[in-house]
JSON list of C-alpha atoms in Angstrom, two decimals:
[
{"chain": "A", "resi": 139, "resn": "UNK", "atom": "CA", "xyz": [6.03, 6.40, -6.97]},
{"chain": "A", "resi": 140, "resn": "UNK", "atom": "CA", "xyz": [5.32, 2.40, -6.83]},
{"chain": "A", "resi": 141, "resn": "UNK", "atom": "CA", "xyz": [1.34, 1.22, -7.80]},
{"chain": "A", "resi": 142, "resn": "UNK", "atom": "CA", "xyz": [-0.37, 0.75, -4.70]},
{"chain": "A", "resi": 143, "resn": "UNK", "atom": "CA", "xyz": [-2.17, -2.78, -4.43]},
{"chain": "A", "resi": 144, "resn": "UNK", "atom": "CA", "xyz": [-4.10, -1.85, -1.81]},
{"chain": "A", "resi": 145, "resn": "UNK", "atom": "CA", "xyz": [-7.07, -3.05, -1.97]},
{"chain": "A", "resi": 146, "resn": "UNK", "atom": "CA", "xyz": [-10.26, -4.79, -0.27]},
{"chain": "A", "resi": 147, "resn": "UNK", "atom": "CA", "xyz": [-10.46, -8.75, -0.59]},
{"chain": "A", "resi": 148, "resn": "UNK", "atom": "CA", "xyz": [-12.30, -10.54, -2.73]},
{"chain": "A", "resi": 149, "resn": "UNK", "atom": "CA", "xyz": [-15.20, -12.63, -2.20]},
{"chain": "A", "resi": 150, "resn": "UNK", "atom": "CA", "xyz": [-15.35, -16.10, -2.05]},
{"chain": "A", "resi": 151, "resn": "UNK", "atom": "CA", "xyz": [-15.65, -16.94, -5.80]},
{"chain": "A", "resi": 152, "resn": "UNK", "atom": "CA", "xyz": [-17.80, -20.57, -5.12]},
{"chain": "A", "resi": 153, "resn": "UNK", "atom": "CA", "xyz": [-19.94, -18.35, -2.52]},
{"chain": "A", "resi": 154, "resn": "UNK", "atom": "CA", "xyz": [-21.29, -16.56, -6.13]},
{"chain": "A", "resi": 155, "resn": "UNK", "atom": "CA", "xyz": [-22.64, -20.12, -7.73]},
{"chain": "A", "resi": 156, "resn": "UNK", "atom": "CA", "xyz": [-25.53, -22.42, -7.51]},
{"chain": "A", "resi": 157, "resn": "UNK", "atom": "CA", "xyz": [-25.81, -23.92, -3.85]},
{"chain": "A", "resi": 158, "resn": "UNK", "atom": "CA", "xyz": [-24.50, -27.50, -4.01]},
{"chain": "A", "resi": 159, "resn": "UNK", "atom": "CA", "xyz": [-23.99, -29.90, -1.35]},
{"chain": "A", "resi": 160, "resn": "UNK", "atom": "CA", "xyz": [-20.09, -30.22, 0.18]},
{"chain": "A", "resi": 161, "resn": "UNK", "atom": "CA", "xyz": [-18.57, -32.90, 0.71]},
{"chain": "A", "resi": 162, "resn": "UNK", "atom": "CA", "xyz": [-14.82, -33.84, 2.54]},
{"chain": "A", "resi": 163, "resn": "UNK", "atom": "CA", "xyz": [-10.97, -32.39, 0.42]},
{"chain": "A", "resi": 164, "resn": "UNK", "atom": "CA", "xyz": [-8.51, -33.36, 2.58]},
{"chain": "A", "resi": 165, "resn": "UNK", "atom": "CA", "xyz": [-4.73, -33.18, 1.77]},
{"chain": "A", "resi": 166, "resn": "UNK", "atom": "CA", "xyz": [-1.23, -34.26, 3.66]},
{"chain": "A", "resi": 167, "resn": "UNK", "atom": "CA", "xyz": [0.19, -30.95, 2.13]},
{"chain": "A", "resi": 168, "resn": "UNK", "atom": "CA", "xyz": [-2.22, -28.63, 3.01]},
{"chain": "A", "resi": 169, "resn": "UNK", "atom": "CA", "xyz": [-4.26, -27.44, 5.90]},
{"chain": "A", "resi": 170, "resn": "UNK", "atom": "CA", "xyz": [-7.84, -25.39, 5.65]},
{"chain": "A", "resi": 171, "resn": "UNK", "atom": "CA", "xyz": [-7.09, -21.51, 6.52]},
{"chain": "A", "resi": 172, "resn": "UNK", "atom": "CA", "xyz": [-3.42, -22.05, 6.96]},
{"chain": "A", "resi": 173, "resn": "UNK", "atom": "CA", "xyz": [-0.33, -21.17, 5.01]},
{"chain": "A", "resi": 174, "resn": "UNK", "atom": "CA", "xyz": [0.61, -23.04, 2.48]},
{"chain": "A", "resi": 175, "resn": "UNK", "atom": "CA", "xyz": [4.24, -25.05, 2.89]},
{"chain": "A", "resi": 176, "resn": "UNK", "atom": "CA", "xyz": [6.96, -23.15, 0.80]},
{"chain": "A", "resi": 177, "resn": "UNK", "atom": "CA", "xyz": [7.29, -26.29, -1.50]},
{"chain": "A", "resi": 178, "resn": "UNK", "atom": "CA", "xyz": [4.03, -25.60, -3.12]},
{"chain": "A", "resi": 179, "resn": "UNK", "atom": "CA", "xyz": [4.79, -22.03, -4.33]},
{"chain": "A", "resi": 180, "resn": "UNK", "atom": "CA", "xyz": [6.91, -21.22, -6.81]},
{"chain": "A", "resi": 181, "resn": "UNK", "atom": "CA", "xyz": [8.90, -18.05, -5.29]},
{"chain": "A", "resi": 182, "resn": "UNK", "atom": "CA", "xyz": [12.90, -18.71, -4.50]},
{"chain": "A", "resi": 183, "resn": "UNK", "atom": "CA", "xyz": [11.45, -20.68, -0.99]},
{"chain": "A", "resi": 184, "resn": "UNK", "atom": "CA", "xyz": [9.99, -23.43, -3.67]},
{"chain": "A", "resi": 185, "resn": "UNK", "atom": "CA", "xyz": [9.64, -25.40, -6.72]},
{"chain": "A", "resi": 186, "resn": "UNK", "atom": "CA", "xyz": [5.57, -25.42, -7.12]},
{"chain": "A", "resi": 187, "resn": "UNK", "atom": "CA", "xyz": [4.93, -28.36, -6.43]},
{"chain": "A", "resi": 188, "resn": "UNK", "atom": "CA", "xyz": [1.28, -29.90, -6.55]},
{"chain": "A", "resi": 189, "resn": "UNK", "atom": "CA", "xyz": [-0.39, -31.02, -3.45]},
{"chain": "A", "resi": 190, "resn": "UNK", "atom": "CA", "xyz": [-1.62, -34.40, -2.28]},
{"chain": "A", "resi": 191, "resn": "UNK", "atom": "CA", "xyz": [-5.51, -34.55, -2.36]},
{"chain": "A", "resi": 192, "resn": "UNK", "atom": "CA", "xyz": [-8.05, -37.24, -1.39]},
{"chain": "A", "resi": 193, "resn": "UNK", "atom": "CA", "xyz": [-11.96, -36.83, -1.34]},
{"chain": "A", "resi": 194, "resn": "UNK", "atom": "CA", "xyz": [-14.71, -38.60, 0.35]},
{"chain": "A", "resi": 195, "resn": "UNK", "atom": "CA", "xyz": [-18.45, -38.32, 0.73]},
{"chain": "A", "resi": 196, "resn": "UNK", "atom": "CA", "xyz": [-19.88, -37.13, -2.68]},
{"chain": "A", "resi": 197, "resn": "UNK", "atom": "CA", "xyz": [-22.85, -38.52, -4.33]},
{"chain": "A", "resi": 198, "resn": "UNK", "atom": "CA", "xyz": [-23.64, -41.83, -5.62]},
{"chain": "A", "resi": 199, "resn": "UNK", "atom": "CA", "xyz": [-24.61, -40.23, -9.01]},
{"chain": "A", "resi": 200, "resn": "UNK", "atom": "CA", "xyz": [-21.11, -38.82, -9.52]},
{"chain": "A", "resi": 201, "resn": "UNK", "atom": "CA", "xyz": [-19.70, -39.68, -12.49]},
{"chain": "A", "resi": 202, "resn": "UNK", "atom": "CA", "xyz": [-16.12, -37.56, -12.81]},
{"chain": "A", "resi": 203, "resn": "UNK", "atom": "CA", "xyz": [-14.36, -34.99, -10.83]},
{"chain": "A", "resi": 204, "resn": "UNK", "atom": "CA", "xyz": [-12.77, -32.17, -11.99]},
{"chain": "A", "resi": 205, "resn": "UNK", "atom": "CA", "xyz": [-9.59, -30.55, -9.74]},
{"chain": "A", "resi": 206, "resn": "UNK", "atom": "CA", "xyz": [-8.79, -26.81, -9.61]},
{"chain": "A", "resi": 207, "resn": "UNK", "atom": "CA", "xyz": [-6.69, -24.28, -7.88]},
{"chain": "A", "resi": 208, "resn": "UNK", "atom": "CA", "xyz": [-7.76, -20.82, -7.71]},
{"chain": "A", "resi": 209, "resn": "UNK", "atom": "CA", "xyz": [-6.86, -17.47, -6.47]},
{"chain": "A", "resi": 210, "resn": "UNK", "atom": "CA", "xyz": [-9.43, -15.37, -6.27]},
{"chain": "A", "resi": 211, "resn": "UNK", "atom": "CA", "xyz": [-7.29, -12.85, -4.55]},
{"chain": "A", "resi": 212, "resn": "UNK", "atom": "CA", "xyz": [-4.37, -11.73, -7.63]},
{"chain": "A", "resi": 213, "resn": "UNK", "atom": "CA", "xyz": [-4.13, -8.36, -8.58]},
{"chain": "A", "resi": 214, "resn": "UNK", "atom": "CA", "xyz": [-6.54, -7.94, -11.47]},
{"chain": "A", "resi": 215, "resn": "UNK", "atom": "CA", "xyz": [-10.42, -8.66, -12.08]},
{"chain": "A", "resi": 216, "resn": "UNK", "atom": "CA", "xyz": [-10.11, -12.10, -12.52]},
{"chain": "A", "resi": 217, "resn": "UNK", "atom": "CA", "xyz": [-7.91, -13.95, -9.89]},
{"chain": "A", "resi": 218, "resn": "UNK", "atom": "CA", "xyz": [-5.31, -16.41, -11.34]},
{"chain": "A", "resi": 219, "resn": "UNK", "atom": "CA", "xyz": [-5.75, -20.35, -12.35]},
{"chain": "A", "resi": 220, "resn": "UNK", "atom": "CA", "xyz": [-3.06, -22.30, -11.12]},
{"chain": "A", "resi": 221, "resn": "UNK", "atom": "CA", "xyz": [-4.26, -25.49, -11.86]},
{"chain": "A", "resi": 222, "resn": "UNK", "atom": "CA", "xyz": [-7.10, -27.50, -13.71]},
{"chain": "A", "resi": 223, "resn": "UNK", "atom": "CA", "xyz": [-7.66, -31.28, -14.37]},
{"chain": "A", "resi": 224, "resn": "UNK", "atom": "CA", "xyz": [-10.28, -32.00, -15.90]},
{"chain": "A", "resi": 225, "resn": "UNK", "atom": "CA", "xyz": [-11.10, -36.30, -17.27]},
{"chain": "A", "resi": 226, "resn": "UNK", "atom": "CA", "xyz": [-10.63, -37.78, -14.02]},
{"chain": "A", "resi": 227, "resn": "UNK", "atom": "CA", "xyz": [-13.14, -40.78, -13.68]},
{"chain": "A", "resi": 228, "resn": "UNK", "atom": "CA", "xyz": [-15.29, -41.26, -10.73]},
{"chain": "A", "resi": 229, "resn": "UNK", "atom": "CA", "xyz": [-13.22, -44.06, -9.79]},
{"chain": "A", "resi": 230, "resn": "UNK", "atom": "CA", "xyz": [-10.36, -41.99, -8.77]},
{"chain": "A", "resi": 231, "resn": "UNK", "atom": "CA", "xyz": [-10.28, -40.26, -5.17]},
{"chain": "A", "resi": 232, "resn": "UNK", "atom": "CA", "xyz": [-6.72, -38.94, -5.15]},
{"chain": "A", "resi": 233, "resn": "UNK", "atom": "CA", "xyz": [-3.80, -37.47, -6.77]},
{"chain": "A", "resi": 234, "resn": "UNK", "atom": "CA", "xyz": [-0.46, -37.94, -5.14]},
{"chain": "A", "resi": 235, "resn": "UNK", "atom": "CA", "xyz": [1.65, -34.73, -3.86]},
{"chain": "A", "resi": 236, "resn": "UNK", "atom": "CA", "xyz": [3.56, -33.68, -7.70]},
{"chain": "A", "resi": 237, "resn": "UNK", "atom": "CA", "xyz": [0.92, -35.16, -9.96]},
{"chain": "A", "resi": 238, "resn": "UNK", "atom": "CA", "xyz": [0.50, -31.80, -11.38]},
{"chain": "A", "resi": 239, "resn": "UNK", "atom": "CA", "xyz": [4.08, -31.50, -13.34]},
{"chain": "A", "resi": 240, "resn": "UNK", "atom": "CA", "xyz": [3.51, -30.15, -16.81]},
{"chain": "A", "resi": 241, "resn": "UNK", "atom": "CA", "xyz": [3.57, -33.27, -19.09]},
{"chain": "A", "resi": 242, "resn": "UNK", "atom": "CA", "xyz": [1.09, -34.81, -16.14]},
{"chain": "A", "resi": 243, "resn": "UNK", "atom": "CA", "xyz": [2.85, -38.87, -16.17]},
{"chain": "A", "resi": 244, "resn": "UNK", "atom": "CA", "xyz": [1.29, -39.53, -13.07]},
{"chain": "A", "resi": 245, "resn": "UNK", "atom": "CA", "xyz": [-2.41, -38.33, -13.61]},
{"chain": "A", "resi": 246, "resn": "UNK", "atom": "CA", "xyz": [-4.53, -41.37, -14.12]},
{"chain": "A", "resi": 247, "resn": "UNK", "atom": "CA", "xyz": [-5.58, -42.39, -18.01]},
{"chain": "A", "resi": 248, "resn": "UNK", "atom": "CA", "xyz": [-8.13, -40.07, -19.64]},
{"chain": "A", "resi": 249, "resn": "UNK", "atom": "CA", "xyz": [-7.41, -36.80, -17.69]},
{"chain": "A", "resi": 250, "resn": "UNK", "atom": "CA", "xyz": [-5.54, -33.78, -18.57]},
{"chain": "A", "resi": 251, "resn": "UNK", "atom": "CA", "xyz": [-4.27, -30.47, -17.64]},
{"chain": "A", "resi": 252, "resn": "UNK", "atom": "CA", "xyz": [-5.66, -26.93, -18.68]},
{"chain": "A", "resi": 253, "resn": "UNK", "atom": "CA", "xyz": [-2.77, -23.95, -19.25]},
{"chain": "A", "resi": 254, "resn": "UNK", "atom": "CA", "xyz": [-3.19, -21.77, -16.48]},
{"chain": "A", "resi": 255, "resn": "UNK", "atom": "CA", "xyz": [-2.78, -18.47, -15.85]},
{"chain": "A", "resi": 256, "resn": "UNK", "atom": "CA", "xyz": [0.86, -18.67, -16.51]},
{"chain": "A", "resi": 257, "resn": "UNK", "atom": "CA", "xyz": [0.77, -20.51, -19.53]},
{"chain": "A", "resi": 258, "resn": "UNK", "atom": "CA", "xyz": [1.74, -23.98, -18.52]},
{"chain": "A", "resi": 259, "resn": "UNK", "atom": "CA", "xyz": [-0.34, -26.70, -18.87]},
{"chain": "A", "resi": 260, "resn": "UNK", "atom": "CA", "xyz": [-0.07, -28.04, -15.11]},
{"chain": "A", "resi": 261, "resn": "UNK", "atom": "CA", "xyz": [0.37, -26.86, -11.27]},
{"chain": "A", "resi": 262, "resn": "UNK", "atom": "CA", "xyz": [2.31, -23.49, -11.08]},
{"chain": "A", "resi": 263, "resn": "UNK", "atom": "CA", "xyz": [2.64, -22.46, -7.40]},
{"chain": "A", "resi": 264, "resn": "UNK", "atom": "CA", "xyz": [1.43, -20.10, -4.99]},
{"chain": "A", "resi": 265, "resn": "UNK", "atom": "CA", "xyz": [3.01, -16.94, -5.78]},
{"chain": "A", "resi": 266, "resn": "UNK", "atom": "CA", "xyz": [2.05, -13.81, -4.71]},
{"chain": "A", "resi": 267, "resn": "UNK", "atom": "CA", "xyz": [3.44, -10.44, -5.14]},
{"chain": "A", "resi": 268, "resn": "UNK", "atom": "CA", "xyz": [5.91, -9.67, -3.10]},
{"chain": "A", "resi": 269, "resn": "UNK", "atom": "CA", "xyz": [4.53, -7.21, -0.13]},
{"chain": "A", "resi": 270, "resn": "UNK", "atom": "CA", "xyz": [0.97, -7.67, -1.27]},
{"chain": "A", "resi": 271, "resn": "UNK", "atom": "CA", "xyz": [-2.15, -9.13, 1.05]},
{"chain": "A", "resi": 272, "resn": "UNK", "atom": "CA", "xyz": [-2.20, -12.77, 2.35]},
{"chain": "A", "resi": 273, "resn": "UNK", "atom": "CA", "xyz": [-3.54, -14.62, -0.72]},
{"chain": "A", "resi": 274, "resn": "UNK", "atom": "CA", "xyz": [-6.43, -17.46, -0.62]},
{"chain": "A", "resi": 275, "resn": "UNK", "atom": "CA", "xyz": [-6.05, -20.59, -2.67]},
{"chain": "A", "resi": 276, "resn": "UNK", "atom": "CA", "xyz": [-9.00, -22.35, -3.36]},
{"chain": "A", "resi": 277, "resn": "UNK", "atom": "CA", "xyz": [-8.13, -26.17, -3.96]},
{"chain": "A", "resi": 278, "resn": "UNK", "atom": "CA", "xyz": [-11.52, -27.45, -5.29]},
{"chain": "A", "resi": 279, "resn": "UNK", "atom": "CA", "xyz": [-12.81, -30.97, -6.37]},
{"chain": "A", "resi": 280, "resn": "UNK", "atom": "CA", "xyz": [-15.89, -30.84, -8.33]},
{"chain": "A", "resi": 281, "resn": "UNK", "atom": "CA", "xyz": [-17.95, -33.71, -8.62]},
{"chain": "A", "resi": 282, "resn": "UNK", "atom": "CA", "xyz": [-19.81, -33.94, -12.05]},
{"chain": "A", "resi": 283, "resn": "UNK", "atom": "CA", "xyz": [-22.72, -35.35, -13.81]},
{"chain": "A", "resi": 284, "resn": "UNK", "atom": "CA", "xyz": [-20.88, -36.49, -16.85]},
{"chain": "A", "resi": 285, "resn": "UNK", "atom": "CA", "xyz": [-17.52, -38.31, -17.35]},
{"chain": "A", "resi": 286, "resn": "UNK", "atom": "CA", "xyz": [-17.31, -36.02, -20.34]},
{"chain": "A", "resi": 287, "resn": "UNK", "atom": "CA", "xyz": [-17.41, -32.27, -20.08]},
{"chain": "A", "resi": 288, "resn": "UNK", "atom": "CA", "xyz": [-16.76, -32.28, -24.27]},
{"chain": "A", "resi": 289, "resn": "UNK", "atom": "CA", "xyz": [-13.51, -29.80, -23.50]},
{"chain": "A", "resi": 290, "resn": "UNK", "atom": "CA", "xyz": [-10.09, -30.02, -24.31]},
{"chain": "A", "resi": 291, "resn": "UNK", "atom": "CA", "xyz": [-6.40, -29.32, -23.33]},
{"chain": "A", "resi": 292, "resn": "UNK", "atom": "CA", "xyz": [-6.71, -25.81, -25.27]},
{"chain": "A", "resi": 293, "resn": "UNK", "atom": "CA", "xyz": [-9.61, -24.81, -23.24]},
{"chain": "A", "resi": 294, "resn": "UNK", "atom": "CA", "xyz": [-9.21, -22.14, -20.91]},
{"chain": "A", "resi": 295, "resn": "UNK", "atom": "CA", "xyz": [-9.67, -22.46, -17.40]},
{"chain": "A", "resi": 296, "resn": "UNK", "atom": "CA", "xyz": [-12.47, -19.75, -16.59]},
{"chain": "A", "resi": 297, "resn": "UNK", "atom": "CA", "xyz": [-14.20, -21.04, -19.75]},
{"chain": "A", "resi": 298, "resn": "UNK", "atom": "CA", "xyz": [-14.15, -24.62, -17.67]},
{"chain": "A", "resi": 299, "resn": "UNK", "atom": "CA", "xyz": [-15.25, -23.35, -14.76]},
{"chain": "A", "resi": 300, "resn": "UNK", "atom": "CA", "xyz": [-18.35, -22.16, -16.78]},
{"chain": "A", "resi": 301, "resn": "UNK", "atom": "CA", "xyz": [-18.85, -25.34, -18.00]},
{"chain": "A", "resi": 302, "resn": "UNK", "atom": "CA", "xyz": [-18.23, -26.90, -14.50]},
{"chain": "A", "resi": 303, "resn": "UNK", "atom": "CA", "xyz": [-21.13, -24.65, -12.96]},
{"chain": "A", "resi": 304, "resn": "UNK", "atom": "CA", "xyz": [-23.62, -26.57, -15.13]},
{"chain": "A", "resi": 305, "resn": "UNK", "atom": "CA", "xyz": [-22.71, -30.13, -14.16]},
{"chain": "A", "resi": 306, "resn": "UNK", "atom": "CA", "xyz": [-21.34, -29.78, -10.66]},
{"chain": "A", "resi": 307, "resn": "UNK", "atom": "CA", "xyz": [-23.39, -32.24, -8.35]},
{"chain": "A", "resi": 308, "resn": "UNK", "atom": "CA", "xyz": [-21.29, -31.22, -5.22]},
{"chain": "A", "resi": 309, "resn": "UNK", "atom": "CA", "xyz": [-18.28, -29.73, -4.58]},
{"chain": "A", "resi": 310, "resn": "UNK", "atom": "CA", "xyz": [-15.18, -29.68, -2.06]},
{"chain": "A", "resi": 311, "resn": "UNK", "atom": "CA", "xyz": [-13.25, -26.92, -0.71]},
{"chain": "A", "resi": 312, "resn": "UNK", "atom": "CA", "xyz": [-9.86, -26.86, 0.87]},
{"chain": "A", "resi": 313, "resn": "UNK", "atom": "CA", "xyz": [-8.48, -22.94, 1.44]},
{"chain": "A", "resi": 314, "resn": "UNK", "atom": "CA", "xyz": [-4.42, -22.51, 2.04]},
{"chain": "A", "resi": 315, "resn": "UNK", "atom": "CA", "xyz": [-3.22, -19.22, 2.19]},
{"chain": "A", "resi": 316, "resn": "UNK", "atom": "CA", "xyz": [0.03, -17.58, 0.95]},
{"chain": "A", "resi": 317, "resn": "UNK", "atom": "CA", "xyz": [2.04, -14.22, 1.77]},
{"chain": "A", "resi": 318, "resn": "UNK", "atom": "CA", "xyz": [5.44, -12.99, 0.62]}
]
């Protein structure tokens, strides 16, 4: 007899924080509450890559941005990291569609890319199991109070999104979803 992974969805993990204002995630790759194109998975439909993302409208006061994708709904306790950056200066408002490939060449100077759940120390792709419930992936941009969160490449990524709940000023949300 196969496991069931029946189950009932998860909660929206940001919902559970400290209210902070929103402002705008937008993307050329992805579009809020719909599927995510099969080039950002990584099934046998794609390659995983990242996606595009641009933000606008955070505060003054900002200082750096972290980046995150997370899926909240994985089989497990704990959803599944596919991607943190964490060192990106305030100045930057963007990363170009594949900026997330594992030795990170076209992140901008300074940041740097946690091992996910996976392992790998960059953007691994939607990829849910096969037959399971549509899947949520949160693509979050934090904006921070410090340009200089004092982590490092061999910190985890739920230990940085500790860390990221004490100096998050605002925050952007963009939700794709994913089913195999």
């Amino acid at each position: 007899m196969a496991a069931s992974l029946t189950r009932p969805v998860a909660r929206d993990p940001y919902a559970l924080l400290p209210a902070v204002p929103a402002f705008t995630l937008t993307s050329t790759d992805w579009v809020h509450g719909e599927a995510v194109p099969d080039v950002h998975t990584r099934t046998d439909a794609g390659p995983g890559v990242s996606p595009q993302l641009a933000w606008s409208g955070f505060p003054d006061a900002t200082r750096g941005f972290a980046v995150s994708v997370f899926d909240p709904d994985a089989p497990g306790v704990a959803g599944w990291w596919h991607w943190t950056v964490l060192g990106l200066p305030a100045t930057v408002t963007s990363l170009d569609r594949g900026a997330g490939t594992p030795d990170g060449p076209d992140l901008p100077a300074g940041a740097f890319q946690l091992r996910g759940d996976d392992g790998i120390a960059g953007y691994v792709g939607c990829a849910p199991p096969p037959g399971d419930q549509v899947h949520r992936y949160f693509a979050v941009v934090h904006a921070l109070d410090t340009d200089d969160l004092g982590l490092d490449a061999a910190t985890s990524p739920g230990a940085a999104a500790c860390v990221l709940t004490f100096h998050t000023l605002a925050r952007a949300v963009l939700v794709g979803t994913y089913q195999q």
